Coordinates of C-alpha atoms and ligand atoms in Angstrom, one line a residue:
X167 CA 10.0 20.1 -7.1
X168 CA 8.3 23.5 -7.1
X169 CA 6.7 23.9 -3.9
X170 CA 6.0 19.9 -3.0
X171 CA 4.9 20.0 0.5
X172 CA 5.3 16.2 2.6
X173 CA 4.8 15.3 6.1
X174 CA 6.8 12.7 7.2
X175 CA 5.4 10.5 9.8
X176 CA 8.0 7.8 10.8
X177 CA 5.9 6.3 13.4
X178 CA 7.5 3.1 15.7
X179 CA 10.4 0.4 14.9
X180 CA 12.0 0.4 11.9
X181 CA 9.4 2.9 10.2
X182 CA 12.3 5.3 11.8
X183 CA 15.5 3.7 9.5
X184 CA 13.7 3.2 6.9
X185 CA 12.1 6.8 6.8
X186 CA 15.2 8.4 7.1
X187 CA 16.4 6.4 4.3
X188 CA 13.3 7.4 2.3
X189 CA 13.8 10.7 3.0
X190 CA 17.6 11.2 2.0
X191 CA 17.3 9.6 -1.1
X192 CA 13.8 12.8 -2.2
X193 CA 16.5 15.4 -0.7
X194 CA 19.1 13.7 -3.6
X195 CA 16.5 13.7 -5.9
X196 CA 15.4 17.4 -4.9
X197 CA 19.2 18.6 -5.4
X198 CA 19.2 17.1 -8.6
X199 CA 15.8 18.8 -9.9
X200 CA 15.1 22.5 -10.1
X201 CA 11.8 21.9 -8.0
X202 CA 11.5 22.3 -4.1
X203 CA 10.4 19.9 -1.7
X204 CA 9.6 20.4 1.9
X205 CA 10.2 17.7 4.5
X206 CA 8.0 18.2 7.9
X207 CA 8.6 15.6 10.4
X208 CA 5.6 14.9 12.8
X209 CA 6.1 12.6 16.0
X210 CA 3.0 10.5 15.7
X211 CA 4.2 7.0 17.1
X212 CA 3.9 4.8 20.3
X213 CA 6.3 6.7 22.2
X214 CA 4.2 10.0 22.0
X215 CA 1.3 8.1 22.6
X216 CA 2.7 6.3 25.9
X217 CA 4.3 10.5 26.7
X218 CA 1.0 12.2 26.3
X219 CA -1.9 9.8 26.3
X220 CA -2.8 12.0 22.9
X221 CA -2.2 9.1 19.5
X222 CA -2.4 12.2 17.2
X223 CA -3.9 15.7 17.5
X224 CA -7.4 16.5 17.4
X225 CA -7.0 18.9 14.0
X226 CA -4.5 16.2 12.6
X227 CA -6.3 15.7 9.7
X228 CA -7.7 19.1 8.9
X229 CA -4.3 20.3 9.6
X230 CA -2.6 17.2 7.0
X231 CA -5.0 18.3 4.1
X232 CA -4.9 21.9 4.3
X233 CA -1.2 22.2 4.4
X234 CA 0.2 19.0 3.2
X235 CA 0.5 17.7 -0.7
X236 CA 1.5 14.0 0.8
X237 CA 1.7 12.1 3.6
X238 CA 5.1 9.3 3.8
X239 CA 4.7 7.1 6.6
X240 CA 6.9 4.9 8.1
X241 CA 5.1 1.6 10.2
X242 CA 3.0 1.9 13.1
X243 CA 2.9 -0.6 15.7
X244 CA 4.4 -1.4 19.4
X245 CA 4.8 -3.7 22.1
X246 CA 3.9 -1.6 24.8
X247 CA 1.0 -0.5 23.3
X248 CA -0.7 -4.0 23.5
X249 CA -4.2 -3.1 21.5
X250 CA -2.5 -0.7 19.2
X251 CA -4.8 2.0 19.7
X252 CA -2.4 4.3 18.2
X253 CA -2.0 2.8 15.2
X254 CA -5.6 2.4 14.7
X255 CA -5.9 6.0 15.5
X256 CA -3.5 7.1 13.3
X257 CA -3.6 4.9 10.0
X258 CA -6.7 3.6 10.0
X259 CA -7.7 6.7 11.4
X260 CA -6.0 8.4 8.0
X261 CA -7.1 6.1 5.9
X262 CA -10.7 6.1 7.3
X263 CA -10.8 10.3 8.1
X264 CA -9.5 11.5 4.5
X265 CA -11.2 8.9 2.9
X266 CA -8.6 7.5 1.3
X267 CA -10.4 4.7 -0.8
X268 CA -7.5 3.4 -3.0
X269 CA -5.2 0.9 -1.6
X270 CA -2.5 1.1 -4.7
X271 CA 0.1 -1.8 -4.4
X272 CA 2.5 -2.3 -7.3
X273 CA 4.4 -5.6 -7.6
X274 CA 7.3 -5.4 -9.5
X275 CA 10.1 -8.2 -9.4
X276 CA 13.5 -6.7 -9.8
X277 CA 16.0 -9.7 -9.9
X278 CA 15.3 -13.2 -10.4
X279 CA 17.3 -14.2 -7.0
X280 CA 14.5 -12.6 -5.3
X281 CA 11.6 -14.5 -6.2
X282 CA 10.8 -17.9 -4.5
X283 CA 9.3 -19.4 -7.8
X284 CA 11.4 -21.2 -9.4
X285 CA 12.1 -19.9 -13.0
X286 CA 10.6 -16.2 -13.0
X287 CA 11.9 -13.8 -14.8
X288 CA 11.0 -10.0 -13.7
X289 CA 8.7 -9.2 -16.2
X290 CA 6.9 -12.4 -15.0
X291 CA 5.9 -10.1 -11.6
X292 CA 4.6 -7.0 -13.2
X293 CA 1.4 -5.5 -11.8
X294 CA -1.3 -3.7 -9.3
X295 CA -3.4 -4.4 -6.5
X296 CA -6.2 -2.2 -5.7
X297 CA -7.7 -2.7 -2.9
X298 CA -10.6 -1.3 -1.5
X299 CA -9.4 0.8 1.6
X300 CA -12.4 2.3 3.1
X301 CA -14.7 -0.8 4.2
X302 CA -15.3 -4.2 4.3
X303 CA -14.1 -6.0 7.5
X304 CA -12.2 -2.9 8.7
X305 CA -15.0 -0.9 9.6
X306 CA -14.8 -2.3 12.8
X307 CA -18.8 -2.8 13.0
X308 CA -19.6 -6.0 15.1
X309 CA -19.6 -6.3 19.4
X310 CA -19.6 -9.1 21.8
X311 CA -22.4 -10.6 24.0
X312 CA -22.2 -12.6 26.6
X313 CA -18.3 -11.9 26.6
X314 CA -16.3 -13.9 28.7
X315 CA -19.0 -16.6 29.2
X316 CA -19.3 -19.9 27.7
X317 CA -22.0 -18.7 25.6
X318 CA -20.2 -15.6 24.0
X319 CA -21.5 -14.1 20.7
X320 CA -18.9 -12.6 18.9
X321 CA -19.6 -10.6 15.2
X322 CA -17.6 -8.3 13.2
X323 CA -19.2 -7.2 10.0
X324 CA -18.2 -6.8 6.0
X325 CA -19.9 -3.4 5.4
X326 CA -20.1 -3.0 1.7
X327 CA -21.8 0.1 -0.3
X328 CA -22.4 0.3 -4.2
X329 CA -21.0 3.5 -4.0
X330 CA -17.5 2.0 -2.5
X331 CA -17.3 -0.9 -4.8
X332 CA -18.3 1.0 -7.6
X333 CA -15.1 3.7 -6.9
X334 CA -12.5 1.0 -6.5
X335 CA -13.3 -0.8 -9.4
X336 CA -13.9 2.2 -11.6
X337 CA -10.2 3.6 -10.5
X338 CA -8.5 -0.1 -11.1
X339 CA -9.8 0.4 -14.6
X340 CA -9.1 3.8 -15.1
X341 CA -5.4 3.2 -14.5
X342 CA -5.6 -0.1 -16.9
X343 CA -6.7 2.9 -19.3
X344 CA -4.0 5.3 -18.2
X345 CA -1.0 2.9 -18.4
X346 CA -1.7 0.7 -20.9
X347 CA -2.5 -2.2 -18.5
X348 CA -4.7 -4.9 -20.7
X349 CA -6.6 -6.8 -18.2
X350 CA -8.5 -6.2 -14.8
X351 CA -9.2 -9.3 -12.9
X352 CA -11.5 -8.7 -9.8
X353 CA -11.1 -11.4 -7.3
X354 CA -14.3 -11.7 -4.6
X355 CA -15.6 -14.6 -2.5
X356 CA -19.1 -14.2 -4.2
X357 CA -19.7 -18.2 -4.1
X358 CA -20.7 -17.7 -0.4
X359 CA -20.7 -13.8 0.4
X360 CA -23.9 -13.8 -1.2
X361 CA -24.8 -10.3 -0.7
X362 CA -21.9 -8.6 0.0
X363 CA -19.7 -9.8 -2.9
X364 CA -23.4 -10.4 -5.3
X365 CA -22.7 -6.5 -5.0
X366 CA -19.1 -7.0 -6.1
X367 CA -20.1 -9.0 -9.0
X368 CA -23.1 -6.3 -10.3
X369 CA -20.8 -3.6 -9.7
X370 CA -18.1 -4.8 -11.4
X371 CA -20.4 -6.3 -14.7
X372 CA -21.7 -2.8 -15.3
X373 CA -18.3 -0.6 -14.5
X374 CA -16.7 -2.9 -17.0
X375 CA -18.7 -2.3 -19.9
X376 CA -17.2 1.8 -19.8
X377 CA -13.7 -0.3 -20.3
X378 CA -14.5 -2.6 -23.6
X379 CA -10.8 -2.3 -24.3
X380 CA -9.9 -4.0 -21.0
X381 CA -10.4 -7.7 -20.7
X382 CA -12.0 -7.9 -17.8
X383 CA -12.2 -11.1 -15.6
X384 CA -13.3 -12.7 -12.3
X385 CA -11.3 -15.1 -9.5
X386 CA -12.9 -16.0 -6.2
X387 CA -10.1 -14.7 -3.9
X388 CA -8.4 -18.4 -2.7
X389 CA -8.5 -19.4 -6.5
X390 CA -6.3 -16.0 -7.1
X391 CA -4.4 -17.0 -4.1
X392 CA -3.7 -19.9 -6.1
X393 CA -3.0 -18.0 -9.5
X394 CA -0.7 -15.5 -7.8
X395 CA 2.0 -18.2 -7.0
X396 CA 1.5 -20.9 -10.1
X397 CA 1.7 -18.3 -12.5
X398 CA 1.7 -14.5 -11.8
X399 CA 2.9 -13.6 -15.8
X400 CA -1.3 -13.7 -16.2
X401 CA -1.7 -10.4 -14.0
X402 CA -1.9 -7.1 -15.1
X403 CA -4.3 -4.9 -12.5
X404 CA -6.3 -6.7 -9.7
X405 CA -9.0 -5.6 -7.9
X406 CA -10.5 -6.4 -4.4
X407 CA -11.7 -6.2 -1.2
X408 CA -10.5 -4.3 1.9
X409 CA -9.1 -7.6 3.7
X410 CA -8.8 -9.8 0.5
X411 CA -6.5 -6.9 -0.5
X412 CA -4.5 -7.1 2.5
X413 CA -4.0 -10.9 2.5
X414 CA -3.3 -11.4 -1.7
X415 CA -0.3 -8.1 -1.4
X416 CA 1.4 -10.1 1.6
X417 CA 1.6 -12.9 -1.0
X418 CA 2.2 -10.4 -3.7
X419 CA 4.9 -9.1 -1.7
X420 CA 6.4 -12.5 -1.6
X421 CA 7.1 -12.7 -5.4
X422 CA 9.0 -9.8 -5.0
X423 CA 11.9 -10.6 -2.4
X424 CA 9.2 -10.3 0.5
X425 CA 7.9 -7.4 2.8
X426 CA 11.0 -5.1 2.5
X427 CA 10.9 -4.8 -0.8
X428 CA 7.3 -4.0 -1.2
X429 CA 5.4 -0.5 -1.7
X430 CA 1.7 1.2 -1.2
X431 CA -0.4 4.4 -1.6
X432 CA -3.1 5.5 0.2
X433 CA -5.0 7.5 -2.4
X434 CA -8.1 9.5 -2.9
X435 CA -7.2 11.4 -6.6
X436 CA -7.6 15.0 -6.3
X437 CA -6.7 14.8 -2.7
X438 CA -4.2 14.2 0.0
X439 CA -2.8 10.8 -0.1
X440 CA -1.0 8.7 2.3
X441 CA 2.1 6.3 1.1
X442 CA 3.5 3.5 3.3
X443 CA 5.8 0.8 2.9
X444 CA 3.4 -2.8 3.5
X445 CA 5.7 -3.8 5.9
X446 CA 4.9 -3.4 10.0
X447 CA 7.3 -1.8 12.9
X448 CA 8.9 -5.2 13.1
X449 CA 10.4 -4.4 17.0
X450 CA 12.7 -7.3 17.0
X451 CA 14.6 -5.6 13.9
X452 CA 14.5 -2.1 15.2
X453 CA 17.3 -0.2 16.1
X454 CA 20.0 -2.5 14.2
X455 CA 20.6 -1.2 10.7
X456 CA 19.3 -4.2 9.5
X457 CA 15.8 -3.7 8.4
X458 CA 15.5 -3.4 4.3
X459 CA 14.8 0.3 3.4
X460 CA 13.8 -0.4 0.1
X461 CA 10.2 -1.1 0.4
X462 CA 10.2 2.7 1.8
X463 CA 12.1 4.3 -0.9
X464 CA 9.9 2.6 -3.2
X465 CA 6.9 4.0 -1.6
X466 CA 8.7 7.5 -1.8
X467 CA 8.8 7.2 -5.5
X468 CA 5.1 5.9 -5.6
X469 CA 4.1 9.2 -4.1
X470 CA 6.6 11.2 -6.4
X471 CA 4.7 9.5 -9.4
X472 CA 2.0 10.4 -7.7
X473 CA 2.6 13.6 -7.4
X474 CA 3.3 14.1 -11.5
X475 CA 7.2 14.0 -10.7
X476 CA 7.1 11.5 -13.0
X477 CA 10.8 11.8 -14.1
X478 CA 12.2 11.9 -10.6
X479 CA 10.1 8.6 -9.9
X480 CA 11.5 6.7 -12.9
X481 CA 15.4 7.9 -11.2
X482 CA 14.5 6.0 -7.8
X483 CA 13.2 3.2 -10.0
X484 CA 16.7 3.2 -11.8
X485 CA 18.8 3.2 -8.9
X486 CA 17.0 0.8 -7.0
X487 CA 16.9 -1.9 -9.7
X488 CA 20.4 -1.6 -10.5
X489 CA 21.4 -1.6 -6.7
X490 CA 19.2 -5.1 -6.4
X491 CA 20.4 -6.2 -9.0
X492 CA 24.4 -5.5 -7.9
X493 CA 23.3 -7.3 -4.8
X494 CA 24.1 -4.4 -2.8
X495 CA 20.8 -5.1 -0.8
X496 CA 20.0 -5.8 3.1
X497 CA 20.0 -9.8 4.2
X498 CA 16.6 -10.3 3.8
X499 CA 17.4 -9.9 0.2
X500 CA 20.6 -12.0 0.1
X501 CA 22.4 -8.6 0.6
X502 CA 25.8 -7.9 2.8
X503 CA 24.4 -4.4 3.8
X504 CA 22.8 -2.4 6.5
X505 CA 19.8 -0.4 6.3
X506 CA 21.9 3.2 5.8
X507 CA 24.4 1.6 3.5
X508 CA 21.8 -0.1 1.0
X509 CA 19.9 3.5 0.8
X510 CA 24.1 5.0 0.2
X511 CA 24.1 3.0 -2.6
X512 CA 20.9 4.1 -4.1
X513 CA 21.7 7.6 -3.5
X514 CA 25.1 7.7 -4.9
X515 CA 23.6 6.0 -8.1
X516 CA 21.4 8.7 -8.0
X517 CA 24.0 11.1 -7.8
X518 CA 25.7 9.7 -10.5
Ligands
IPM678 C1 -1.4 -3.2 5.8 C2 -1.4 -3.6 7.3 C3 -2.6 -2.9 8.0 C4 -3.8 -3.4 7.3 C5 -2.6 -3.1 9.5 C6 -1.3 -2.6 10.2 C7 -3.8 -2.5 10.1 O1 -1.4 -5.0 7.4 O2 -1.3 -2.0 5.5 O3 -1.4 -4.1 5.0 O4 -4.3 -4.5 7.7 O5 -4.3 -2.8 6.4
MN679 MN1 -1.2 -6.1 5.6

């Protein structure tokens, strides 16, 4: 992997496990290809927060995009920092700073076993979520009056822009284009949000009409909800909001085994992007070789795809499938394995 520069950011809890994992199985995949890849750990977590008072330095970001092709993060979150300042400081602060404005979330069912609907095959669970990463409810607009009285005000507000709705829906098209992906369904709560999500719906008629190959179609967001678990074989790309988009990939995440099994990228094309597993620190699992490392290696070959290391990708895809599919998976996936022995047996089906 000539010259493929990532900085690893395993951040709190299980992030730790599950980013070493993530990071043995690219160093198998490195060996195996005649390209380089650099590993640069960076100590951006709760505990360096709690040490120095300092969540992540003040050129952090300059720093990232100058020298980094990819960021791999692990989870960010920790009881002893109660508000989580450091995780808003150092994902949403990502997310926000390099204007990172595509949330990419592919759900992929691997093995029947895994799904809680009854009947579903995996190509039943094949498909994206974008979501919109940049604005919406996580602007973090709004304030208090009156706090702590009786009468307190309290507003936080969905900030919208043409120009932000107009990018995510463009890009959930332009990968229908790119991967052969037949429908886009954009999913809003325009029935009620009528001004923010009237935007969505304007936005979305015009971008469409660059896409006539597409089918293009429209669910308010707790219809999709709906959709998603009574019959996800009708999904193909989704698009959506900032916090519909974090809600529908929990379910999402669901059809596929649950949170450990499930992958993101943080992505503005062009430039540095960001991948995570979906899944949080989860404290009470840290530290016990228990927490599902799949979700991360996933996201490792997300970013490899990414990357245009498209054949080293599809090899992580491989072994992970067949590894679900021998069973040789953590508990929360019906497994008998730990965390490092689930990631041994993807690596030595890589090897092999
Ligand atoms: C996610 C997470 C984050 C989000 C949290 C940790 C801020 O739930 O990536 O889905 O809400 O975006
Ligand atoms: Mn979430």
């Amino acid at each position: 992997m000539s010259g493929l520069r990532i900085a690893v950011v395993p951040g709190d809890g299980i992030g730790v496990e599950v980013i070493r994992e993530a990071c043995a199985v690219l160093e198998a995949v490195a060996a195996g290809s005649e390209r380089s890849l650099t590993l640069t750990p960076f100590d951006w977590s709760a505990s360096t927060y709690l040490k120095t008072g300092v969540s992540m330095p003040k050129d952090g970001l300059k720093m990232l995009s100058e020298n980094f092709d990819a960021i791999l993060l692990g989870a960010m979150g920790d009881p002893r920092v109660p508000d989580n300042q450091h995780a808003v400081d150092i994902l949403l602060g990502m997310r926000f700073g390099l204007d990172l404005y595509v949330n990419h979330r592919p759900v992929r069912l691997l093995d029947p076993r895994l799904c809680p609907l009854k009947g579903v095959e995996p190509k039943d669970v094949d498909f994206v979520v974008f979501r919109e990463n940049t604005e919406g409810l996580y602007v973090m607009m709004g304030g208090n009056f009156k706090k702590g009285t009786a009468d307190e005000v309290a507003t936080d507000i969905d900030l919208n822009t043409r120009k932000g709705v107009e990018r995510i829906i463009r890009h959930a098209f332009q990968f229908a284009r790119a991967n052969g992906r037949k429908k886009v369904v954009m999913s809003d709560k325009s029935n009620v949000l009528i001004h923010a999500h009237d935007l969505w719906q304007r936005t979305f008629k015009e971008v469409k009409t660059e896409f006539p190959e597409i089918a293009a179609s429209h669910l308010y967001v707790d219809n999709l909800a709906l959709q998603l678990v009574r019959d996800p074989k009708q999904f193909d790309v989704i698009v959506t909001s900032n916090m519909f988009g974090d809600i529908v990939t929990d379910i999402a995440a669901g059809l596929q085994g649950g949170l450990g099994m499930a992958a993101s990228g943080n992505l503005h094309p062009g430039k540095i992007s960001l991948f995570e597993p979906v899944h949080g620190s989860s404290p009470p699992l840290a530290g016990k070789n228990i927490a599902n490392p799949i979700g991360a290696i996933a996201t490792a070959s997300l970013m490899l795809e990414h990357l245009g290391f498209k054949e080293e990708s599809a090899c992580i895809d491989a072994a992970v499938a067949e590894t679900v599919r021998a069973g040789e998976t953590t508990v929360d996936v019906g497994g008998p394995l730990g965390t490092r022995e689930c990631a041994a047996a993807i690596v030595a089906r890589l090897k092999a």
